[in-house]
Amino acid sequence: MVMVASGYHWTPYKPVEAEDIRFLWDDVINRRRTIERNHFFEARLAFGVHTGVPIANPDDLFAAMDEYCRTEPVVALGETGITPAQHVQSWGLDEQRTVVGAQMELAADHDLPIILHTPNKRPADQPTYRPGVGTPGYEKNTNLTQDPVLTGENPSLEAVRMDIDIADQVGLPEDQIVASHADPNNVDFLLSETECYASFTLGYPWLTGVTAADVADAIDRYGPDRILVETDCANVLRTDVRSVKRAILELYRLGVDEDDIRQVVLTNPSAVFGFDY
Ligand SMILES: [Zn+2]
């Protein structure tokens, strides 16, 4: 298990500062051993600075992040990545670029993978809810969502393209990027135009529409070499902790080759994050 300490800070009660991010990082360090003992997971860590809300003084974080990257349980940076629309207060694209780029530089320096937060495109078949009530299943005051800072036709994909541009600019090899929340909107770009890994988040299909069928489809079209699956379990939204296990069975039922299933659920994640299997 990789515990990702990178808070989206949905609907924060006060402006988010560097020390709030440090609190999250230290919290996973302090709880890792207990979680391993109580849940029988081998737990490794990822640290990130998210761009879902502005952080007052993000530059205060990167020297500490550099130090944390030298510690043994840290296997990745992130998640992070350009976010098209923030909560409570917008964060300009230039500031976001700086924050994402600084983390990518550290990933390159430490030869660690970085987990990208790629924004999902809302599935067309979701119902439209009463304004301000929002989608059920997570703790977010949708009234506080700000106007997007990315306004093109497909801002979710545009954000990912910007992330890859930043990686290229700072010299981070694309095969050190794990693009989380892969979906039908970005998977073709990720697997045909980049060297990144595409990681399908299967823990909340009620929100994204992404299921094992999308994984099977991607394996069918691109092969299993750069595909992963994960739960992205978070206690701010309704997530299925067993979604990876369910996906193994579902991929089998969908007729995916057993070796390919093993590769996307176990071999690839183990190799990318340095687990010894
Ligand atoms: Zn994310």
Short mmCIF file of N, CA and C in Angstrom, two decimals, residues 82 93-94 97 100 104 150 157-167 169 189:
data_model
loop_
_atom_site.label_atom_id
_atom_site.label_comp_id
_atom_site.label_asym_id
_atom_site.label_seq_id
_atom_site.Cartn_x
_atom_site.Cartn_y
_atom_site.Cartn_z
N ILE A 82 -1.82 20.11 -12.25
CA ILE A 82 -2.64 21.30 -12.50
C ILE A 82 -4.13 20.97 -12.27
N LEU A 93 -2.69 29.83 -12.74
CA LEU A 93 -1.93 28.77 -13.41
C LEU A 93 -0.43 28.91 -13.21
N ASP A 94 0.08 30.13 -13.17
CA ASP A 94 1.53 30.30 -12.99
C ASP A 94 1.96 29.78 -11.63
N ARG A 97 1.79 26.02 -11.72
CA ARG A 97 2.94 25.47 -12.49
C ARG A 97 4.18 25.41 -11.62
N VAL A 100 3.83 22.51 -9.02
CA VAL A 100 3.93 21.19 -9.65
C VAL A 100 5.35 20.96 -10.14
N MET A 104 8.16 18.03 -9.31
CA MET A 104 8.71 17.18 -10.38
C MET A 104 10.24 17.24 -10.37
N LEU A 150 -8.82 27.19 -15.99
CA LEU A 150 -8.62 26.63 -17.33
C LEU A 150 -9.99 26.61 -17.99
N LEU A 157 -8.37 17.47 -19.81
CA LEU A 157 -7.26 16.96 -20.62
C LEU A 157 -6.16 18.01 -20.76
N GLU A 158 -6.59 19.26 -20.87
CA GLU A 158 -5.61 20.34 -21.00
C GLU A 158 -4.68 20.37 -19.77
N ALA A 159 -5.26 20.12 -18.60
CA ALA A 159 -4.46 20.10 -17.36
C ALA A 159 -3.37 19.03 -17.44
N VAL A 160 -3.72 17.86 -17.95
CA VAL A 160 -2.75 16.77 -18.06
C VAL A 160 -1.66 17.12 -19.06
N ARG A 161 -2.06 17.71 -20.17
CA ARG A 161 -1.05 18.13 -21.17
C ARG A 161 -0.08 19.13 -20.54
N MET A 162 -0.60 20.05 -19.74
CA MET A 162 0.28 21.02 -19.08
C MET A 162 1.24 20.32 -18.12
N ASP A 163 0.73 19.33 -17.40
CA ASP A 163 1.60 18.59 -16.46
C ASP A 163 2.77 17.95 -17.21
N ILE A 164 2.47 17.34 -18.35
CA ILE A 164 3.53 16.66 -19.12
C ILE A 164 4.53 17.69 -19.66
N ASP A 165 4.02 18.85 -20.07
CA ASP A 165 4.92 19.92 -20.53
C ASP A 165 5.86 20.35 -19.40
N ILE A 166 5.30 20.48 -18.20
CA ILE A 166 6.13 20.89 -17.05
C ILE A 166 7.20 19.84 -16.79
N ALA A 167 6.81 18.57 -16.83
CA ALA A 167 7.79 17.50 -16.61
C ALA A 167 8.91 17.58 -17.62
N GLN A 169 9.89 20.20 -19.20
CA GLN A 169 10.70 21.40 -18.94
C GLN A 169 11.68 21.21 -17.80
N PHE A 189 -4.39 9.88 -24.77
CA PHE A 189 -3.24 10.79 -24.74
C PHE A 189 -2.10 10.18 -23.93
#
